Amino acid sequence: MSVEKLKNFINGEWVDSESTEYGDVRNPAWDKLLCQVPMSTKAEVDRAVQAAKNAFPEWRNTPPVARARCLHRLRELLEENFDELSRVQTTEHGKTIDESRGETRRGIEMVEVATGIPSLMQGYNLEDIATDIDEYCIYQPLGVFGHIAPFNFPFMVPLWYLPFAIATGNTFIVKPSPRDPMSQVELFKLFDDAGIPPGVVSLVHGAADVANHLLEHPDIKGMTFVGSTPVGKIIYRKCGETGKRVIAQCGAKNYLVILPDVDLDSAVPSLMTSFFGNTGQRCLSGANAVVVGEDDAFFKRFVDTFVEAASKIRVGDGLDESVQMGPLQTGESKKRVIGFIEKGIEEGAKLLLDGRKLNLVGDVPETCFLNPTVFGNVTPRMTIGREEIFGPVANIMRAKDLDEAIEMIHSNPYGNAVSIYTSSGKMARRFQHDVMCGNVGINIGIVAPMAFFPFSGMKDSFFGTLHGQGRDAIRFFTESKIVIQRWF
Amino acid sequence: MELNTAAAVIRFATEVEEKSAQFYDDCAKRYSEVEETFLSFVRENKKNVTLVKRAYYGVISDALEACFSFKGLNVDEHFFETECDEKAALSDILKMSLEMENNIQDFYQRASALSESLMADLPRALKKVAEKRKERKHTLESLLDSVR
């Protein structure tokens, strides 16, 4: 039986790639081939950029209210296709169906916020900056933007940028992850029906070569990226060299600080979601749980409760609605996580729950699966305490007080997300004030900013100036033009 | 079997509504005295499914604890029987309906309480259906009194 080969979407048309090189897209739960994705050529990237460049003048001259109506239609189509979009995410990524539906909802929220562009894009003015002279600031689009997408949220992450980019009058090219590109294909099928003109949005499949060509292309004004820190640093440098704007949202090693006054029973679902949701494959996942204080009884209760809850997580095919954690996205990811587990044991951490001992729901193959793993006696200097694992592994640490916990957080190069679990407003306020990190949670496991707030990040977790989402995105995708006028 | 995830709870709620609607639809054909009331229950069940699903799809978020919020919600405790003798007296049917509604109300109340940590719409929708079930019980009790 022949396998479907995905097409690129360029200038409003689905076109076969001229590439001879294809990658496999697999269902990680069942280890089955779903389709093949082309590694597109430079010429195809050029055609997409040219189409986007050609579409820009007419699109930027389309009134914002008309652009917003296109996005309203897109939103309606996304709602109509909600479950199918979600099922595709689970099929190609592996996450649970609840997680996929959550991803779809967050993607739609981005579109909803961007529909407010007639209000969001307004500039400001001041009469009489001097006698009979007025000054005003207008926000104008820049041209063609590109996006290099990660595999962990194949539907949502491009939507952190795309709706804001096109709402402000720019044109936009997405390069999805070659590991799970089908979600973007499903999304792009809806653009045509939404009445978005040819060339305004394009989809070009591929891997590093396509990304590099987008980064080097002189007609692209800015790039957005979500992925690892080493790649983010390269992208930031390349965009600097070619004069592009850039948002590079990168890696993380997120700390969750647990104070002994926490309502532990209420916190457990949040902690499980944080450490094991999306199988630990997200930049907002909890990585290190730091229990504060010298209360040994509380520490023991925390460890026992945490390990017991983690051990009961149902792992299997995400389409099974009883399943709470899906597989890792590839067998290679699983091997990499196992490597971290082995390193943790080697460096002296105490293995409290071994996720390598599989306990799976249904007769799924073991290829991509791990159960939750929990380590105790972890220090920030250990490899597992320091590096991003991107898998279902939780480390438990101790700090004598809040100051020491914050020092531990600051000793890590990342600054994506942290949380504190406590019933003390005073301690929580001190934590949010002192901690150097982009997204701070108070009794929140996944500190995911809503579409109308920027998705922050600091230190090695973010390279750029303005962030994605919210007002930051509007500013990122527009240039401030100043007009000073006097009439004689 | 314990339900853990929001998706499983919503599916179970849908099954409960469909199963009880089928029961009322069948009985409406056999007992003309309650035909109108039972058919109104069937229509309300359809609305309940829409209400709950709309709330779920509207608030589901990858950042909330959708996969871990329903610990302790055991489906077996909310099983109800809809098979009945074709020659059963109407009073027996009404008693059976009351028992079923008790069970369903209890399910919605528990699901609502457990989902309070999720965004407001879902627990509110579940609570609203629980309240509707309570009102339905009053209707059934009145009917039972009238046939005794």
XYZ file of C-alpha atoms in Angstrom:
636
model
C 0.000 0.000 0.000
C 1.387 3.400 -0.926
C 2.010 5.895 1.848
C 0.687 9.436 1.583
C 3.318 12.025 0.813
C 2.556 15.410 2.371
C 2.449 18.471 0.145
C 3.634 22.010 0.647
C 1.132 24.870 0.681
C 2.566 27.675 -1.427
C 0.733 30.619 -2.951
C -2.631 29.217 -1.927
C -2.104 25.805 -3.535
C -1.156 22.361 -2.318
C 1.879 21.356 -4.339
C 3.967 18.195 -4.473
C 7.507 18.738 -3.368
C 10.202 18.350 -5.992
C 12.439 16.826 -3.347
C 13.526 13.213 -3.559
C 14.257 13.105 0.129
C 11.408 12.201 2.485
C 11.147 11.491 6.203
C 8.715 9.150 7.940
C 5.963 10.403 10.228
C 5.005 7.727 12.725
C 2.290 7.159 15.289
C 4.374 6.743 18.453
C 1.733 4.812 20.382
C 1.443 2.051 17.808
C 4.812 2.544 16.084
C 3.100 2.738 12.720
C 3.957 4.760 9.646
C 1.389 7.516 9.042
C 2.786 9.395 6.053
C 5.965 10.797 4.591
C 7.130 14.383 4.772
C 9.321 16.027 2.117
C 12.616 17.698 2.902
C 11.831 20.619 0.631
C 14.410 22.262 -1.584
C 15.830 25.773 -1.456
C 13.909 26.583 -4.631
C 10.655 25.693 -2.889
C 11.537 27.949 0.044
C 12.313 30.705 -2.471
C 8.922 30.223 -4.136
C 7.132 30.442 -0.788
C 9.039 33.594 0.146
C 8.329 35.138 -3.267
C 4.618 34.334 -2.944
C 4.567 35.832 0.546
C 6.410 38.904 -0.693
C 3.996 39.319 -3.605
C 0.960 38.926 -1.341
C 2.193 41.462 1.188
C 1.237 44.804 -0.472
C -2.406 43.859 -1.020
C -2.717 42.180 2.359
C -1.232 45.095 4.290
C -3.655 47.405 2.470
C -6.598 45.219 3.433
C -8.329 47.071 6.276
C -7.598 45.545 9.692
C -11.308 44.944 10.204
C -11.398 42.859 7.008
C -8.289 40.937 8.077
C -9.990 40.337 11.418
C -13.039 38.913 9.631
C -10.839 36.369 7.881
C -9.579 35.351 11.312
C -13.145 35.143 12.620
C -13.953 32.735 9.793
C -10.806 30.751 10.596
C -11.878 30.564 14.220
C -15.293 29.204 13.230
C -13.648 26.572 11.051
C -11.309 25.598 13.869
C -14.298 25.114 16.191
C -16.115 23.052 13.551
C -13.067 20.814 13.143
C -12.064 20.809 16.823
C -12.121 17.085 17.449
C -10.524 16.058 14.184
C -7.685 18.546 14.717
C -7.191 17.149 18.222
C -7.189 13.532 17.102
C -4.493 14.251 14.525
C -2.278 15.724 17.241
C -2.645 12.644 19.422
C -2.083 10.341 16.469
C 1.167 11.909 15.347
C 2.517 13.198 18.666
C 1.211 10.676 21.192
C -0.205 13.039 23.823
C -3.539 12.244 25.474
C -6.739 13.362 23.818
C -7.454 15.767 26.708
C -4.020 17.316 26.134
C -4.632 17.592 22.402
C -7.999 19.214 22.935
C -6.322 21.600 25.347
C -3.737 22.367 22.688
C -6.457 22.994 20.105
C -8.282 25.301 22.502
C -5.131 27.317 23.192
C -4.455 27.598 19.480
C -7.966 28.909 18.913
C -7.497 31.414 21.742
C -4.579 32.932 19.837
C -6.819 33.419 16.808
C -9.542 34.906 19.027
C -7.168 37.464 20.506
C -5.800 38.377 17.082
C -9.326 39.107 15.837
C -9.169 42.160 18.083
C -6.563 43.680 15.797
C -8.583 46.837 14.965
C -8.188 47.726 18.649
C -4.832 46.104 19.346
C -3.000 47.753 16.463
C -4.032 51.308 17.202
C -1.253 53.816 17.601
C -1.298 56.970 19.686
C -0.929 60.682 19.204
C -0.364 64.014 20.865
C -1.638 67.332 19.649
C 0.504 70.441 19.906
C 3.908 68.989 20.554
C 4.824 72.512 19.452
C 2.611 75.322 18.263
C 0.231 73.910 15.626
C 2.293 70.748 15.302
C 0.921 67.263 16.065
C 2.738 64.013 16.401
C 1.455 60.486 16.131
C 2.696 56.946 16.131
C 1.383 54.376 13.641
C 2.085 50.653 13.781
C 2.784 49.196 10.354
C 3.540 45.653 9.213
C 6.991 44.784 7.946
C 6.596 42.051 5.332
C 7.401 38.335 5.361
C 7.942 36.446 8.633
C 8.938 32.838 9.147
C 8.447 30.244 11.852
C 10.437 27.149 12.755
C 8.152 24.905 14.804
C 8.942 22.309 17.486
C 7.503 18.817 17.695
C 6.021 19.037 21.179
C 2.962 21.180 20.364
C 2.555 20.563 16.647
C -0.713 22.474 16.331
C -0.521 25.279 18.886
C 2.987 26.710 18.777
C 2.849 28.152 15.229
C -0.383 29.810 16.332
C 1.504 31.710 19.038
C 2.695 33.866 16.134
C 0.803 33.302 12.898
C -2.537 34.963 13.813
C -0.755 38.029 15.206
C 1.546 38.242 12.185
C -1.213 38.142 9.582
C -3.672 40.208 11.638
C -1.116 43.019 11.641
C -0.814 42.749 7.846
C 2.311 40.632 7.432
C 2.641 37.389 5.526
C 3.864 34.206 7.179
C 5.677 30.968 6.351
C 5.608 27.946 8.674
C 8.127 25.143 8.651
C 6.595 22.452 10.856
C 8.594 19.845 12.685
C 9.246 16.927 10.309
C 8.408 14.607 13.204
C 4.738 15.641 13.385
C 3.764 17.921 10.491
C 0.215 16.649 9.954
C -1.384 19.002 12.486
C -0.161 21.982 10.481
C -1.406 20.399 7.254
C -4.868 20.108 8.832
C -4.675 23.732 9.985
C -3.597 24.999 6.576
C -6.497 23.211 4.899
C -8.741 25.680 6.741
C -6.979 28.861 5.596
C -8.337 28.649 2.104
C -11.919 28.303 3.362
C -11.359 31.240 5.704
C -10.798 33.517 2.741
C -7.171 34.281 3.460
C -5.620 35.228 0.093
C -2.931 33.130 -1.629
C 0.579 33.762 -0.375
C -0.447 35.280 2.962
C 0.297 31.988 4.690
C 2.547 29.220 3.394
C 3.635 25.837 4.665
C 7.020 24.428 3.671
C 8.028 21.064 5.057
C 11.580 20.134 5.848
C 14.333 20.012 8.405
C 17.494 22.027 9.094
C 18.165 22.943 5.437
C 14.770 24.607 5.060
C 15.216 26.383 8.415
C 18.655 27.642 7.408
C 17.426 28.927 4.096
C 14.583 30.812 5.790
C 17.077 32.294 8.251
C 19.414 33.416 5.497
C 16.783 34.663 3.096
C 17.140 38.422 2.503
C 13.399 38.935 1.944
C 12.372 37.628 5.341
C 12.009 40.381 7.932
C 11.789 38.294 11.044
C 11.843 34.755 12.422
C 10.090 33.047 15.281
C 11.355 29.838 16.785
C 10.544 27.421 19.574
C 13.014 24.663 20.337
C 16.266 23.862 22.080
C 18.665 26.449 23.489
C 21.685 25.478 21.323
C 19.591 25.905 18.152
C 17.990 29.069 19.535
C 21.414 30.613 20.016
C 22.309 29.867 16.391
C 19.045 31.359 15.190
C 19.523 34.482 17.302
C 23.018 34.957 15.899
C 21.976 34.343 12.303
C 19.041 36.734 12.572
C 21.412 39.354 13.947
C 23.741 38.841 10.994
C 20.930 39.184 8.464
C 19.125 42.024 10.250
C 16.006 40.089 11.131
C 13.766 40.465 14.113
C 13.688 37.333 16.219
C 11.754 35.580 18.920
C 13.586 32.438 20.022
C 11.833 30.574 22.834
C 14.159 27.866 24.025
C 14.933 25.198 26.604
C 14.105 25.010 30.272
C 14.791 23.333 33.574
C 11.847 24.354 35.673
C 11.831 24.297 39.465
C 8.744 23.778 41.602
C 9.286 24.963 45.168
C 7.217 23.190 47.802
C 6.698 24.811 51.192
C 5.544 22.653 54.122
C 2.363 24.702 54.550
C 1.063 23.588 51.143
C -2.282 21.811 50.839
C -0.629 18.698 49.472
C -3.780 16.834 48.460
C -4.944 19.792 46.372
C -1.490 20.202 44.865
C -1.037 16.615 43.671
C -3.075 16.840 40.406
C -1.221 20.031 39.567
C 2.165 18.433 40.284
C 1.363 15.351 38.219
C 0.259 17.551 35.311
C 3.399 19.616 35.616
C 5.921 16.770 35.674
C 4.196 14.177 33.531
C 1.719 16.057 31.342
C 2.596 15.858 27.640
C 4.972 13.075 28.818
C 7.282 15.776 30.158
C 7.899 17.066 26.655
C 7.221 20.750 27.133
C 9.248 23.784 28.058
C 6.904 24.522 30.968
C 7.130 21.048 32.531
C 8.258 20.728 36.104
C 11.709 19.164 36.349
C 12.976 19.694 39.894
C 10.722 19.695 42.963
C 12.476 21.466 45.830
C 11.015 20.773 49.244
C 11.830 23.658 51.574
C 12.565 23.367 55.311
C 13.863 20.844 57.752
C 10.563 19.189 58.540
C 11.476 15.560 57.897
C 7.934 14.320 58.489
C 6.562 16.656 55.816
C 9.362 15.715 53.440
C 8.559 12.021 53.843
C 4.847 12.684 53.357
C 5.569 14.695 50.210
C 7.827 12.010 48.730
C 5.415 9.196 49.542
C 2.421 11.082 48.140
C 4.272 12.153 45.000
C 5.673 8.700 44.227
C 2.358 6.993 44.878
C 0.481 9.389 42.581
C 3.119 9.036 39.845
C 3.047 5.252 40.099
C -0.709 5.226 39.458
C -0.612 7.240 36.228
C -2.205 5.262 33.409
C 0.164 5.156 30.442
C -0.889 4.111 26.952
C -2.353 5.248 23.652
C -3.522 8.843 24.040
C -6.702 8.128 22.101
C -7.816 5.854 24.954
C -9.713 8.338 27.135
C -8.734 6.573 30.342
C -5.041 7.172 29.632
C -3.290 9.978 31.533
C 0.111 9.921 29.834
C 1.033 8.993 26.283
C 4.303 7.755 24.768
C 7.393 9.784 24.045
C 7.337 11.114 20.527
C 9.968 8.754 19.119
C 11.959 5.697 20.136
C 15.069 7.900 20.015
C 13.479 10.233 22.595
C 12.884 7.239 24.820
C 16.519 6.144 24.505
C 17.684 9.662 25.349
C 15.509 9.770 28.483
C 16.731 6.328 29.536
C 20.262 7.703 29.138
C 19.411 10.433 31.642
C 17.913 7.901 34.052
C 21.088 5.813 33.882
C 23.188 8.923 34.405
C 21.109 9.839 37.456
C 21.737 6.436 39.025
C 25.444 6.649 38.159
C 25.776 10.081 39.783
C 24.188 8.935 43.039
C 20.556 9.986 42.825
C 18.095 7.626 44.495
C 15.686 5.981 42.070
C 12.322 6.106 43.855
C 10.186 5.073 40.884
C 11.676 3.426 37.808
C 9.727 4.298 34.672
C 11.741 1.834 32.644
C 9.647 -0.917 34.223
C 6.706 -0.614 31.906
C 3.103 -0.922 32.975
C 1.006 0.016 29.954
C -2.711 0.190 29.262
C -3.639 -2.075 26.332
C -1.342 -4.044 24.079
C 0.619 -1.125 22.648
C 4.206 -1.835 21.591
C 6.897 -0.694 24.032
C 8.887 1.260 21.401
C 8.195 4.811 22.608
C 6.805 4.272 26.093
C 8.189 4.979 29.524
C 6.268 5.148 32.773
C 6.915 8.064 35.165
C 10.302 8.082 36.880
C 11.014 9.793 40.203
C 14.468 10.460 41.657
C 15.299 11.510 45.205
C 18.555 12.912 46.623
C 19.116 14.981 43.491
C 21.373 18.029 43.554
C 21.416 20.932 41.066
C 24.897 19.886 39.934
C 23.915 16.410 38.826
C 23.274 15.973 35.124
C 19.600 15.151 35.746
C 19.265 18.163 38.037
C 20.934 20.499 35.573
C 20.034 19.515 32.013
C 16.686 19.481 30.256
C 15.505 15.863 30.028
C 12.277 16.483 28.084
C 10.671 13.332 29.364
C 8.648 11.983 32.301
C 11.346 12.250 34.961
C 10.867 14.146 38.238
C 13.718 15.048 40.583
C 13.146 15.730 44.264
C 15.574 18.027 46.058
C 15.694 19.771 49.455
C 16.548 23.315 50.483
C 16.841 24.562 54.046
C 14.868 27.742 53.328
C 13.311 29.786 50.520
C 16.538 31.722 49.939
C 18.422 28.539 49.257
C 15.672 27.327 46.919
C 15.895 30.582 44.947
C 19.699 30.274 44.824
C 19.287 26.793 43.354
C 16.958 28.196 40.695
C 19.366 31.009 39.869
C 22.308 28.621 39.598
C 20.594 27.078 36.571
C 21.176 28.796 33.219
C 17.525 28.580 32.211
C 14.731 30.959 33.214
C 11.553 29.748 31.618
C 9.138 28.832 34.424
C 9.070 28.317 38.173
C 6.304 27.723 40.678
C 5.859 27.919 44.400
C 3.345 25.800 46.278
C 2.339 27.377 49.559
C -0.571 28.811 51.517
C 1.519 31.793 52.610
C 0.856 34.941 50.623
C 3.922 36.563 52.124
C 6.283 33.810 50.969
C 4.634 33.665 47.550
C 4.959 37.417 47.120
C 8.639 37.292 48.093
C 9.212 34.454 45.666
C 7.569 36.166 42.703
C 9.509 39.333 43.465
C 12.960 37.800 43.893
C 13.042 34.952 41.422
C 14.655 35.617 38.064
C 12.428 33.727 35.676
C 10.038 34.578 32.874
C 6.864 32.784 33.945
C 6.116 32.444 37.656
C 3.378 30.249 39.093
C 1.850 30.352 42.549
C 0.212 26.989 43.181
C 0.201 26.500 39.391
C 1.901 23.532 37.751
C 2.018 24.721 34.161
C 2.604 28.461 33.983
C 1.285 28.863 30.448
C 0.441 32.485 29.704
C -2.912 33.047 28.063
C -3.036 34.385 24.510
C -3.565 37.967 25.686
C -0.334 37.940 27.744
C 3.187 37.519 26.403
C 4.820 34.115 26.753
C 7.832 35.221 28.725
C 11.199 33.610 29.305
C 14.599 34.743 30.548
C 18.270 33.816 30.524
C 19.024 30.821 28.256
C 15.323 30.161 27.758
C 14.743 33.162 25.537
C 16.657 35.124 22.910
C 15.122 38.283 21.592
C 13.463 41.386 22.985
C 9.726 41.049 22.511
C 7.927 37.794 23.262
C 5.223 35.881 21.427
C 1.480 36.376 22.161
C -0.405 39.385 23.470
C 0.742 42.971 23.054
C 4.367 41.878 22.680
C 3.419 40.008 19.517
C 1.662 43.059 18.086
C 4.781 45.120 18.685
C 7.053 42.405 17.295
C 5.147 42.170 14.032
C 4.897 45.933 13.495
C 7.227 48.873 13.123
C 6.494 52.168 14.845
C 6.234 54.952 12.337
C 6.264 58.488 13.699
C 4.528 61.284 11.860
C 4.992 64.919 12.860
C 2.736 67.278 10.947
C 2.161 70.972 10.504
C -0.193 72.630 8.008
C 0.613 76.089 6.655
C -13.687 1.346 36.937
C -12.352 4.709 38.057
C -12.582 7.693 35.730
C -9.471 9.858 35.753
C -9.566 12.179 32.819
C -11.960 14.924 31.782
C -12.411 13.196 28.409
C -13.544 9.988 30.130
C -15.969 11.888 32.367
C -17.511 13.707 29.417
C -17.901 10.446 27.522
C -19.537 8.823 30.542
C -21.894 11.787 30.955
C -22.868 11.450 27.292
C -23.510 7.725 27.711
C -25.606 8.354 30.821
C -27.743 10.901 28.990
C -28.176 8.685 25.932
C -28.975 5.582 27.949
C -31.532 7.332 30.140
C -33.034 9.096 27.104
C -33.513 5.726 25.414
C -35.251 4.435 28.541
C -37.647 7.398 28.672
C -38.289 7.199 24.936
C -39.217 3.511 25.147
C -41.443 4.066 28.179
C -43.172 7.059 26.577
C -44.410 4.739 23.844
C -45.841 2.288 26.364
C -47.357 4.545 29.018
C -49.501 7.275 27.526
C -50.046 8.859 30.975
C -46.425 9.963 31.114
C -45.716 10.271 27.397
C -45.461 14.040 27.357
C -43.293 14.243 30.485
C -40.948 11.477 29.398
C -40.500 12.929 25.928
C -39.620 16.256 27.525
C -36.946 14.377 29.509
C -35.587 12.950 26.242
C -35.308 16.465 24.793
C -33.690 17.755 27.972
C -31.128 14.928 27.933
C -30.003 16.036 24.471
C -29.620 19.584 25.756
C -27.619 18.307 28.722
C -25.117 16.626 26.402
C -24.740 19.863 24.466
C -24.357 21.868 27.660
C -21.665 19.646 29.142
C -19.746 19.163 25.906
C -19.837 22.863 25.109
C -18.446 23.652 28.552
C -15.725 21.017 28.242
C -14.602 22.019 24.765
C -14.745 25.654 25.780
C -12.455 25.405 28.781
C -10.197 22.433 28.137
C -6.626 23.599 28.425
C -3.355 21.781 28.257
C -2.223 23.733 31.306
C -4.943 22.592 33.683
C -5.232 19.253 35.381
C -7.681 17.647 32.972
C -5.992 14.234 33.176
C -5.735 14.185 36.964
C -8.819 15.891 38.371
C -11.369 13.141 38.759
C -9.664 10.772 41.170
C -12.196 8.622 42.985
C -15.017 8.924 40.486
C -15.966 5.294 40.085
C -18.230 4.388 37.159
C -19.394 1.184 38.838
C -21.031 3.257 41.588
C -23.125 5.040 38.976
C -24.364 2.062 37.041
C -28.133 1.992 36.585
C -30.533 -0.491 35.114
C -32.825 0.430 32.228
C -34.105 -3.039 31.355
C -37.642 -3.543 32.513
C -40.547 -5.916 32.085
C -42.788 -4.815 29.226
C -45.815 -5.466 31.413
C -44.474 -3.564 34.418
C -46.875 -1.235 36.192
C -46.346 2.480 35.668
C -45.604 2.906 39.367
C -42.705 0.465 39.037
C -41.388 2.389 36.038
C -41.569 5.619 38.014
C -39.743 4.059 40.961
C -37.091 2.791 38.590
C -36.816 6.255 37.054
C -36.377 7.837 40.468
C -33.605 5.432 41.355
C -31.906 6.147 38.034
C -32.200 9.904 38.500
C -30.759 9.651 42.014
C -27.794 7.845 40.597
C -27.287 10.311 37.757
C -27.660 13.326 40.032
C -25.042 11.869 42.354
C -22.646 11.379 39.424
C -22.993 14.979 38.264
C -22.629 16.353 41.778
C -19.436 14.418 42.389
C -17.984 15.271 38.985
C -18.779 18.936 39.575
C -17.078 18.957 42.967
C -13.988 17.209 41.608
C -13.609 19.565 38.665
C -13.576 22.764 40.698
C -9.868 23.210 40.031
C -10.592 23.361 36.302
C -11.999 26.511 34.741
C -15.415 27.537 36.053
C -17.653 26.583 33.145
C -17.239 22.829 33.454
C -18.119 22.414 37.161
C -20.930 24.924 36.645
C -22.350 22.933 33.720
C -22.115 19.660 35.648
C -23.782 21.263 38.656
C -26.541 22.663 36.478
C -27.337 19.201 35.103
C -27.328 17.824 38.668
C -29.888 20.482 39.605
C -32.016 19.615 36.575
C -31.950 15.977 37.680
C -33.123 17.050 41.123
C -36.062 18.937 39.585
C -36.826 15.891 37.468
C -37.019 13.798 40.610
C -39.691 16.117 41.998
C -41.668 15.648 38.794
C -41.314 11.891 39.028
C -42.351 11.878 42.687
C -45.483 13.853 41.822
C -46.317 11.412 39.065
C -45.769 8.497 41.408
C -48.089 10.044 43.990
C -50.737 10.497 41.341
C -50.711 6.842 40.238
C -50.625 5.327 43.726
